[in-house]
Tab-separated table of C-alpha atoms in Angstrom:
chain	number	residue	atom	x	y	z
A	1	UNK	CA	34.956	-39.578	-11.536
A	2	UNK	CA	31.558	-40.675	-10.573
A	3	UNK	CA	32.519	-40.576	-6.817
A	4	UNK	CA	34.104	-37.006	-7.285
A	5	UNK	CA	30.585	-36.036	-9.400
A	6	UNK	CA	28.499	-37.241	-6.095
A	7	UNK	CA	30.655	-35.483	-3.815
A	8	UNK	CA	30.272	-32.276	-5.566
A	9	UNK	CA	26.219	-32.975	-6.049
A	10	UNK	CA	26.136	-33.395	-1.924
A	11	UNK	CA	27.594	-30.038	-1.493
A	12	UNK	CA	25.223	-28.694	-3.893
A	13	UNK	CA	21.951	-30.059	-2.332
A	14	UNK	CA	20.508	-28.444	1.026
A	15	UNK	CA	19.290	-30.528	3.810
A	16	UNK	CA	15.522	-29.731	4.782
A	17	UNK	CA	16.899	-27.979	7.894
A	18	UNK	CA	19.470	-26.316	5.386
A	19	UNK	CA	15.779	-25.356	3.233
A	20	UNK	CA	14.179	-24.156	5.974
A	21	UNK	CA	16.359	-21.484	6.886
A	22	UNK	CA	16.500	-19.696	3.320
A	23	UNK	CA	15.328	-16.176	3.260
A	24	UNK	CA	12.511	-16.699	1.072
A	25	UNK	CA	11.511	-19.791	3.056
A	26	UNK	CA	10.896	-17.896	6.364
A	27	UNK	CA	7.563	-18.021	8.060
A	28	UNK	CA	5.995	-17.029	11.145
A	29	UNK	CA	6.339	-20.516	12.734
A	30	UNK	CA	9.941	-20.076	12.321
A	31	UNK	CA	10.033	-16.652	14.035
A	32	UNK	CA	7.668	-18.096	17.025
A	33	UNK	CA	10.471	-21.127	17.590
A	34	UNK	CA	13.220	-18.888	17.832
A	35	UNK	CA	11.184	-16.582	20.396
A	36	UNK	CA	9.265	-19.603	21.471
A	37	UNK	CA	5.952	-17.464	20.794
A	38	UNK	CA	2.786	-19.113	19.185
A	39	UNK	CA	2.495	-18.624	15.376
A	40	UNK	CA	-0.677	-16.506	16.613
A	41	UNK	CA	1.397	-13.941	18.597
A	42	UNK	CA	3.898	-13.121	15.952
A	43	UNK	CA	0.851	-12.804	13.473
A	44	UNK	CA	-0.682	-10.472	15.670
A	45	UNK	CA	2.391	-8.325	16.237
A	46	UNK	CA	3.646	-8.065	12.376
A	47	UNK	CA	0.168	-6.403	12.363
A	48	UNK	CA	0.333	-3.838	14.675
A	49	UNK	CA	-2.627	-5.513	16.855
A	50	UNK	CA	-3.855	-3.560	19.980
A	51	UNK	CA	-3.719	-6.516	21.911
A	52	UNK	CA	0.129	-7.236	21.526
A	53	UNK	CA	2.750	-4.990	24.058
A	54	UNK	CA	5.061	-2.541	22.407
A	55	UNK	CA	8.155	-4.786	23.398
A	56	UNK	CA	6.934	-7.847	22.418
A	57	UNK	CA	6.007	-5.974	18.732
A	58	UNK	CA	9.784	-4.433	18.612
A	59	UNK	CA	11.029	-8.146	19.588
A	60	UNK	CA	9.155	-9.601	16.621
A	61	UNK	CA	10.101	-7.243	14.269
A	62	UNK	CA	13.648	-6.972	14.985
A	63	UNK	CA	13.371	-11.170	14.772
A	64	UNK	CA	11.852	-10.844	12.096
A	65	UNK	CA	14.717	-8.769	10.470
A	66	UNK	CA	17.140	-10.454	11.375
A	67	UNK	CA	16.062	-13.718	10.158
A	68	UNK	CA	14.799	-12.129	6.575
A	69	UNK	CA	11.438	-12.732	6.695
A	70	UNK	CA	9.204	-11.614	4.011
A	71	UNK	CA	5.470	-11.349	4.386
A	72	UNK	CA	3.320	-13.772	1.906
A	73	UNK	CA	0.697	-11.687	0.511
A	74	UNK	CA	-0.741	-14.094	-1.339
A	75	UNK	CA	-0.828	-16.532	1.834
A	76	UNK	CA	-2.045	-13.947	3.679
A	77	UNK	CA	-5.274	-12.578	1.001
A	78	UNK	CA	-6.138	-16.209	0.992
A	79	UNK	CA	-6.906	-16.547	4.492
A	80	UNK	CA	-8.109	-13.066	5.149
A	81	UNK	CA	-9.787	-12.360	1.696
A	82	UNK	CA	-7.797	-8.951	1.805
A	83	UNK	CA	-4.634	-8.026	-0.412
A	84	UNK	CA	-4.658	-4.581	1.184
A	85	UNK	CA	-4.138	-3.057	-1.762
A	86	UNK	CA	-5.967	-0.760	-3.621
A	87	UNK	CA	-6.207	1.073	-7.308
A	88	UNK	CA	-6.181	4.633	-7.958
A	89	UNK	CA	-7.704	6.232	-11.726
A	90	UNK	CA	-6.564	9.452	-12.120
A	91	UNK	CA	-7.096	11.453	-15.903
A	92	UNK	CA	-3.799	12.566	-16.056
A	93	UNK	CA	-0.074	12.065	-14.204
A	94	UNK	CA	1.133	15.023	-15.738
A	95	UNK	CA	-1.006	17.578	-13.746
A	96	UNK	CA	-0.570	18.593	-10.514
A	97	UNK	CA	-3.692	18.216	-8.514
A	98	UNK	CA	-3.644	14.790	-9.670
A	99	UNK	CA	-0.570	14.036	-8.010
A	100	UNK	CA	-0.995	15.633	-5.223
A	101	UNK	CA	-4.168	13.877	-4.514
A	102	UNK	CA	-2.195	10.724	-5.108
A	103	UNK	CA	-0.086	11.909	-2.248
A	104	UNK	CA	-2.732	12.558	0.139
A	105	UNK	CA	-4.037	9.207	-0.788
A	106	UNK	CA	-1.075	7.752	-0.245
A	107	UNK	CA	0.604	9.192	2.945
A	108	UNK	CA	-2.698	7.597	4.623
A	109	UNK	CA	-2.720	4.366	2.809
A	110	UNK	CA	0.976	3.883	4.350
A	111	UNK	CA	-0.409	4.669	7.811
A	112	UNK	CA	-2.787	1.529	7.196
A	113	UNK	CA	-0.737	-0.700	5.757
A	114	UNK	CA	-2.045	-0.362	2.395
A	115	UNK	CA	-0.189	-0.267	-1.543
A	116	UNK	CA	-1.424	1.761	-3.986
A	117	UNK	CA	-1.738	0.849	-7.838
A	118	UNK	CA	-1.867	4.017	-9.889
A	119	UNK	CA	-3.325	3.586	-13.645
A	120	UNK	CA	-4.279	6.848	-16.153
A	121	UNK	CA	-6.979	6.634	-18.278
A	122	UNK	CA	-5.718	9.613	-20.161
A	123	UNK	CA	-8.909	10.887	-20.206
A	124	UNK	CA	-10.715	7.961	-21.734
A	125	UNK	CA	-13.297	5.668	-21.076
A	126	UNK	CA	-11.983	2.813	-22.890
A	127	UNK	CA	-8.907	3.183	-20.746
A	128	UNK	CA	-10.556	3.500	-17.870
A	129	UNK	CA	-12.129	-0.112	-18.181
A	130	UNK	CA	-8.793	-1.743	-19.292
A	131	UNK	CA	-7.572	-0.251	-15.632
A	132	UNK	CA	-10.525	-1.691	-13.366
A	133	UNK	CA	-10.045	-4.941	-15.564
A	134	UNK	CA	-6.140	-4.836	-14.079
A	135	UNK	CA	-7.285	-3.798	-10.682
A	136	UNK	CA	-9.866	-6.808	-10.615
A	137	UNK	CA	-6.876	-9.371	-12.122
A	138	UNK	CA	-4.906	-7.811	-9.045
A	139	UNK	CA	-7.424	-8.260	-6.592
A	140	UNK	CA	-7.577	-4.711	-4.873
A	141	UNK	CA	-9.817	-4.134	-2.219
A	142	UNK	CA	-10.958	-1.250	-3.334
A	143	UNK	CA	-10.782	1.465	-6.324
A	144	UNK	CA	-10.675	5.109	-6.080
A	145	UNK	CA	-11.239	7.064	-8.939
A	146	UNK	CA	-11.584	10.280	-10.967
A	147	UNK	CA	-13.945	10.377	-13.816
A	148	UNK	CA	-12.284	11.154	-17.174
A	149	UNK	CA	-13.435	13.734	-19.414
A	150	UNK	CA	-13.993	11.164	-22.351
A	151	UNK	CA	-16.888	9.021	-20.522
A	152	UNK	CA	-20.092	9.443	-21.696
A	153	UNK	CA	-20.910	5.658	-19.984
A	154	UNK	CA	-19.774	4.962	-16.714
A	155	UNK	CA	-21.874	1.210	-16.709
A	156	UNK	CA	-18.140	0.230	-15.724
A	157	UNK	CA	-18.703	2.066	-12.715
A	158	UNK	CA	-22.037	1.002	-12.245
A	159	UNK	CA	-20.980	-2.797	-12.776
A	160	UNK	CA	-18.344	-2.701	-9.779
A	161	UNK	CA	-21.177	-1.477	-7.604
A	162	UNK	CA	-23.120	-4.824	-8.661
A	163	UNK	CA	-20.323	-6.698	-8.358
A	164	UNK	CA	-19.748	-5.413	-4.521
A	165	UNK	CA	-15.916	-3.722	-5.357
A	166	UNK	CA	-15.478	-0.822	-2.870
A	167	UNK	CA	-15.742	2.306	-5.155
A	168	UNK	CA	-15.106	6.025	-4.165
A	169	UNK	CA	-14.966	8.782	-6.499
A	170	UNK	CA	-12.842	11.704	-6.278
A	171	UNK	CA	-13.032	15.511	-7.344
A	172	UNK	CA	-15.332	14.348	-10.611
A	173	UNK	CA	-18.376	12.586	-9.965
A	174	UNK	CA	-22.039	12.638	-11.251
A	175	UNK	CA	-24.024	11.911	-8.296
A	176	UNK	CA	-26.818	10.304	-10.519
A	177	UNK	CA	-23.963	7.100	-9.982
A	178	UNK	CA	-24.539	6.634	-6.178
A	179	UNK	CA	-21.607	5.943	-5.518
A	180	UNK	CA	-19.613	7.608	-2.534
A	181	UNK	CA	-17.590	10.838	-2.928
A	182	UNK	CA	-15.003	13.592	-1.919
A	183	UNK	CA	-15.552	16.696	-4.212
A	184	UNK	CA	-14.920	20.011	-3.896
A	185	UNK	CA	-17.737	22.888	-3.152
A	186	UNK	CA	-17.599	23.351	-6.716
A	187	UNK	CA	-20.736	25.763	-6.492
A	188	UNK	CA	-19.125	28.064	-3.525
A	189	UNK	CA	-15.633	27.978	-5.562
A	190	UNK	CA	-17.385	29.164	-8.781
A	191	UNK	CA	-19.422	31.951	-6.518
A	192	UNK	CA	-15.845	32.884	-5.022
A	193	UNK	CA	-13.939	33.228	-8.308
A	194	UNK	CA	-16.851	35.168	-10.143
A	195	UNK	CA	-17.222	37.704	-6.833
A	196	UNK	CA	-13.946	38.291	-6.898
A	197	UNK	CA	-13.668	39.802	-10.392
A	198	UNK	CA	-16.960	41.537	-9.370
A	199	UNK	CA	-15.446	43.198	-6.402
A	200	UNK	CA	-12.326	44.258	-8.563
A	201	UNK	CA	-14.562	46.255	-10.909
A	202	UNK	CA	-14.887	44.288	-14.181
A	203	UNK	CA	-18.220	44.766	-15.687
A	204	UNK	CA	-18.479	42.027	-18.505
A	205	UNK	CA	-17.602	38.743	-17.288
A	206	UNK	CA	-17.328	35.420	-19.105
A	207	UNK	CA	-17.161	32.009	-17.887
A	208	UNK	CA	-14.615	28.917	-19.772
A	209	UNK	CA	-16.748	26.326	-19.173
A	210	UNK	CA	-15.786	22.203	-18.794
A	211	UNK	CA	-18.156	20.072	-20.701
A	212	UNK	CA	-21.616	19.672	-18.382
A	213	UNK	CA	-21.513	16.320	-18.135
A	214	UNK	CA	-19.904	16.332	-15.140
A	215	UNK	CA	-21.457	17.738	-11.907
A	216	UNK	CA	-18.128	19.438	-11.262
A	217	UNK	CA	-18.628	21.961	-13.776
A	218	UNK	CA	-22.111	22.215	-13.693
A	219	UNK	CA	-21.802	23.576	-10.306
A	220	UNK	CA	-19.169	25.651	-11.258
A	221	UNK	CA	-21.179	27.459	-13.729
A	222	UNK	CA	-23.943	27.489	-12.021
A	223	UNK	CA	-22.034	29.552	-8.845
A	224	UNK	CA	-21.411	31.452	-11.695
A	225	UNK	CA	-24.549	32.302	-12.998
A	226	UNK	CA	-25.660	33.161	-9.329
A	227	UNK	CA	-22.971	35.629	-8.425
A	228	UNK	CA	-23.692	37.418	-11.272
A	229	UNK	CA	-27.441	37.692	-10.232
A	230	UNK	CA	-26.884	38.652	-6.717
A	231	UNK	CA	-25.322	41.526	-7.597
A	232	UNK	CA	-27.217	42.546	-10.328
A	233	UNK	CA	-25.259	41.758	-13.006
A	234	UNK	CA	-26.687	40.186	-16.565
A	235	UNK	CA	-26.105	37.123	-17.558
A	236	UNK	CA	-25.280	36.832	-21.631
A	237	UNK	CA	-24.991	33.510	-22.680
A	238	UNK	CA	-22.672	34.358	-25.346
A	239	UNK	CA	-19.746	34.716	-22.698
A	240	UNK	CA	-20.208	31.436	-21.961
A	241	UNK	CA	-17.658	29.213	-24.194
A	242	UNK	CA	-17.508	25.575	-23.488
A	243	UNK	CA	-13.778	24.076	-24.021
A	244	UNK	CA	-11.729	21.499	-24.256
A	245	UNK	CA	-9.658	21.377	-20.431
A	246	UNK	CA	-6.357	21.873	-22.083
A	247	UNK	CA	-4.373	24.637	-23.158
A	248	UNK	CA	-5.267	24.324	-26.527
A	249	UNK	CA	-8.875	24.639	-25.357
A	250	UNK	CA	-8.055	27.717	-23.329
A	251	UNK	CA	-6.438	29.623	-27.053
A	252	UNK	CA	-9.727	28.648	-28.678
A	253	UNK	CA	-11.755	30.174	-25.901
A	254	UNK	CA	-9.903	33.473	-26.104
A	255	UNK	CA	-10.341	33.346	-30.313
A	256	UNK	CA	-14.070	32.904	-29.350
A	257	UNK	CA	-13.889	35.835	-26.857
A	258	UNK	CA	-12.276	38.264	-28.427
A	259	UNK	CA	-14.398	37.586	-31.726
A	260	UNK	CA	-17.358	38.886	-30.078
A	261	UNK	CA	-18.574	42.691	-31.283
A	262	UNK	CA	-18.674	43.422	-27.619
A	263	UNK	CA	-15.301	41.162	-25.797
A	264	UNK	CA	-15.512	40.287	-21.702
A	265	UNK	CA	-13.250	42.461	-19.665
A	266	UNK	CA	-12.658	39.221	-17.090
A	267	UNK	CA	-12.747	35.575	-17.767
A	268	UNK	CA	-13.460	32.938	-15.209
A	269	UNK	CA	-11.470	30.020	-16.247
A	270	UNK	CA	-12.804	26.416	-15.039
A	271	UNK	CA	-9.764	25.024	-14.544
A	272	UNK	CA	-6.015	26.281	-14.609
A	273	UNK	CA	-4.718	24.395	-17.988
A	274	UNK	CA	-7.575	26.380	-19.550
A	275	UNK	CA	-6.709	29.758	-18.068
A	276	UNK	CA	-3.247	28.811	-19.387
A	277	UNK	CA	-4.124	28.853	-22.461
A	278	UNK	CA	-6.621	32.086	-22.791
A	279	UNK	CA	-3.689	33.882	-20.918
A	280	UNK	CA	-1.236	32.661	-23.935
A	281	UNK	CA	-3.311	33.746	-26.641
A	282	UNK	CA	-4.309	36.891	-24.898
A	283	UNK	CA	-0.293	37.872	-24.486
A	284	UNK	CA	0.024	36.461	-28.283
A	285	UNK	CA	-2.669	39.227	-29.158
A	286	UNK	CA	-1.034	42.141	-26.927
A	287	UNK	CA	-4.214	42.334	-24.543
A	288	UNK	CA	-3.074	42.937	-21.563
A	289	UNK	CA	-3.356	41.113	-17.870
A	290	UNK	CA	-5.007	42.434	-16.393
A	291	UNK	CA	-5.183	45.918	-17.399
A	292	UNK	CA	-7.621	45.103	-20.435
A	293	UNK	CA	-8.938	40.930	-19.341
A	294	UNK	CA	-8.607	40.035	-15.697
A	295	UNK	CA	-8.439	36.157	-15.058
A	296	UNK	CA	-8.941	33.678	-12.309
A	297	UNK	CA	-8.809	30.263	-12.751
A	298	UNK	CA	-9.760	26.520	-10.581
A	299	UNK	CA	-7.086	24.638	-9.240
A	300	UNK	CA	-4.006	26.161	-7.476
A	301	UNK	CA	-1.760	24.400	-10.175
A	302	UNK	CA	1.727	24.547	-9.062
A	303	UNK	CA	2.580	26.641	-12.452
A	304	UNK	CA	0.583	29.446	-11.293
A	305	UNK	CA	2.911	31.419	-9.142
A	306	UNK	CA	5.797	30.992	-11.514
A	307	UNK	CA	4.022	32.480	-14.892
A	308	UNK	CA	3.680	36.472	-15.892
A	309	UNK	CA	1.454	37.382	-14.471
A	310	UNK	CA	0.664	35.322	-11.544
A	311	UNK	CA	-2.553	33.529	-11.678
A	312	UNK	CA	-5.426	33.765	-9.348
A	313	UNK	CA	-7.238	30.234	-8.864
A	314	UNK	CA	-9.007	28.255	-6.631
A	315	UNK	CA	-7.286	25.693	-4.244
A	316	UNK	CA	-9.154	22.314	-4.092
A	317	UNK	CA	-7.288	21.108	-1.201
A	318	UNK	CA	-5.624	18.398	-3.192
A	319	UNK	CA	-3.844	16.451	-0.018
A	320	UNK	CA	-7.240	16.503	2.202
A	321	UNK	CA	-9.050	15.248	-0.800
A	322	UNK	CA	-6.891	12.227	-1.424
A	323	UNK	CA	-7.050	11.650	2.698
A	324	UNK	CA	-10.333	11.868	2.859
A	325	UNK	CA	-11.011	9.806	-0.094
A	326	UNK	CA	-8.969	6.940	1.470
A	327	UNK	CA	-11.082	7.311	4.367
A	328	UNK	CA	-13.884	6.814	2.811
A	329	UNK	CA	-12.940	3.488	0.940
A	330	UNK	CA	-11.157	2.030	4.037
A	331	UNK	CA	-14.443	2.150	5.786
A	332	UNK	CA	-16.450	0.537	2.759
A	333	UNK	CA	-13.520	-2.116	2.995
A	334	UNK	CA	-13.605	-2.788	6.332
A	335	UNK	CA	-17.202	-2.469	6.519
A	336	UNK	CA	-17.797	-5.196	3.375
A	337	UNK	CA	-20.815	-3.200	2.129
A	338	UNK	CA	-21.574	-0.548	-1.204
A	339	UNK	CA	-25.207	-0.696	-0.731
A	340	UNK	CA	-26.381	2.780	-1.689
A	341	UNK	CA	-28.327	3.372	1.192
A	342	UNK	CA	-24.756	4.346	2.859
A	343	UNK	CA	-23.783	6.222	0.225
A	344	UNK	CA	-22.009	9.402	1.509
A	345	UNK	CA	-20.514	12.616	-0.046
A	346	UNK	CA	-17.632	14.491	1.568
A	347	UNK	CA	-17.902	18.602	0.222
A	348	UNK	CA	-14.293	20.767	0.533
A	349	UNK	CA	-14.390	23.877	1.380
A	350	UNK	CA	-12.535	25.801	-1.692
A	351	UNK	CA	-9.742	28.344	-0.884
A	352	UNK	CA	-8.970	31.339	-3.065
A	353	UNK	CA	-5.594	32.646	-3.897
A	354	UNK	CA	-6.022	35.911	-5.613
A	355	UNK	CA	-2.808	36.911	-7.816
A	356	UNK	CA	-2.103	39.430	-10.384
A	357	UNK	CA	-4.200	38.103	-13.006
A	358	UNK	CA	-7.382	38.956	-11.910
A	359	UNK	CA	-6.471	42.109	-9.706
A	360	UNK	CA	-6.908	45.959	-10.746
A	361	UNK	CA	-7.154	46.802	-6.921
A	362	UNK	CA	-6.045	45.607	-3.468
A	363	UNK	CA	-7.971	43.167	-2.111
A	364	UNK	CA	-7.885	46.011	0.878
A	365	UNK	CA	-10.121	48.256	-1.105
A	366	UNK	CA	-12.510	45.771	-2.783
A	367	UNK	CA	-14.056	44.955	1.540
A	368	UNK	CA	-15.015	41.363	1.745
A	369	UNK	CA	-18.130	40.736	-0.821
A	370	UNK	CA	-18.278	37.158	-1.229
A	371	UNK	CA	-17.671	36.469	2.692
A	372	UNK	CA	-21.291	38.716	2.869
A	373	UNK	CA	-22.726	36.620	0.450
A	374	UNK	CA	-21.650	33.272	0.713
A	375	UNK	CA	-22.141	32.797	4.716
A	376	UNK	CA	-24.959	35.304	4.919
């Protein structure tokens, strides 16, 4: 019985040849035997170096399939100090531009070899610390992020600086941070959208304003402000209504509008969610869109073709921004530096979509106002 048992326990056990040749137990030194390549050459060719042939990279690979080897990240971040991978902070999953930025972000991280870990903060500030504290347990390379709407102290931001982390900051930023960024031309998209209702004849415009925190919607309103001067127009501060960015926000802002003894006949919305809203509670109310309130929102939310009426927004250029973005924190990474003396800032040129919210004539008719007085 014993003799049977050690039988059955030899079958069992693997050899260290036996061992060597598991899939999880492949290495490059294997790959280089069975090519009878140095460990070096097969390194450089499982990552894409300049300095290795095409055929001898499609040899490697294909080896490398064959024989079921998997790459040791952790292996490899210890010797290079690099786990190319980085984090991504975005307010909110459920909205569009986010994800489409993700995208953008994405599509070029692949190109460079790099994973991305996505964490929302849900608009909070506490939840944006619990995700750096992941990213820095995970040992990114680098963070992207947006700013949520919650934070009133970004020392969490600050502290990564000090602490030499890559950081780049996407569509929301407060440039009092120094810390790189892609953004928008918030200030030329809020000119835009407020022209536009100009050049379609409304007389009394309002602006939904995001909380001014933010240098996003401070420029926003400020473009505002300026259109309205430059052709003449007078600014009331009680058509400016400061909201929530949600669609409850938006239903408030339209209560608060239509309160007034003397209502706007447009409404420039700061962000799409928003617009949403007002254009709920307007429909809710029987005003019409945009026979009695024209609207325009910021965005280009995927919704806003497929609501009555259409909705005329701003495009951010969602899929650039997350490129460029990437673009920006490879080179911090590869350059091993956030000293604020490099500190750039990457401005988008906005693109309007007018749609039937906001128009009571053909674009046609109206000429081209804000071309004249934006590139003048």
């Amino acid at each position: 019985m014993i003799k049977n048992f050690g039988k059955s326990l030899k079958k069992m056990l693997l050899s260290a040849n036996d061992y060597a040749v598991l899939p999880n137990r492949i290495t490059i030194k294997h790959i280089a035997e069975e090519l009878n390549l140095t460990p070096a050459t097969i390194s450089r060719a499982l990552n894409d170096h300049s300095r290795i042939s095409e055929k001898t990279k499609k040899l490697v690979n294909k080896t490398a399939t064959r024989l079921n080897y998997r790459h040791n990240k952790i292996a490899s971040s210890l010797r290079t100090g690099k786990t190319f991978t980085i984090g991504v902070i975005i307010p909110s999953a459920r909205i569009n531009f986010f994800g489409s930025v993700v995208h953008g972000i994405e599509t070029l991280a692949n190109e460079h070899r790099y994973h991305t870990l996505i964490y929302q903060s849900e608009e909070s500030a506490h939840l944006e610390i619990k995700a750096i504290e992941a990213f820095l347990s995970a040992r990114v390379d680098g963070i992207l992020a947006s700013l949520a709407k919650g934070a009133t102290d970004f020392s969490h931001y600050t502290d990564l600086k000090k602490r030499n982390v890559p950081l780049v900051l996407f569509d929301r930023s407060n440039d009092s941070l120094n810390i790189p960024s892609v953004v928008i031309d918030d200030y030329k998209g809020g000119y835009c959208a407020t022209t536009h209702l100009i050049e379609q004849g409304y007389k009394r415009i309002a602006h939904l304003a995001g909380p001014q925190r933010f240098q996003t919607f401070q420029n926003r309103l400020k473009g505002y402000k300026d259109a309205l001067s430059d052709f003449d127009m007078e600014f009331d501060e009680s058509l400016i209504y400061t909201a929530d960015l949600s669609i409850d926000g938006g239903k408030k802002a339209a209560d608060y509008f239509l309160n007034l003894p003397n209502p706007p006949d447009a409404v420039f919305a700061v962000e799409d969610f928003s617009a949403l809203g007002l254009m709920k509670r307007l429909k809710e109310r029987n005003i019409k869109i945009p026979g009695e309130i024209g609207i325009i929102g910021f965005a280009n939310e995927e919704f806003d073709e497929y609501i009555t009426p259409t909705l005329s927004s701003i495009d951010q250029q969602t899929v650039q921004m997350g490129r460029k973005a990437f673009k920006m924190l490879l080179g911090l990474i590869e350059d091993g530096t956030t000293k604020t003396d490099q500190v750039s800032k990457v401005i988008l040129e906005p693109v309007p979509f007018y749609r039937e919210s906001s128009l009571k004539h053909s674009l046609a008719e109206t000429g081209s106002l804000v071309t004249k007085k934006l590139y003048q």
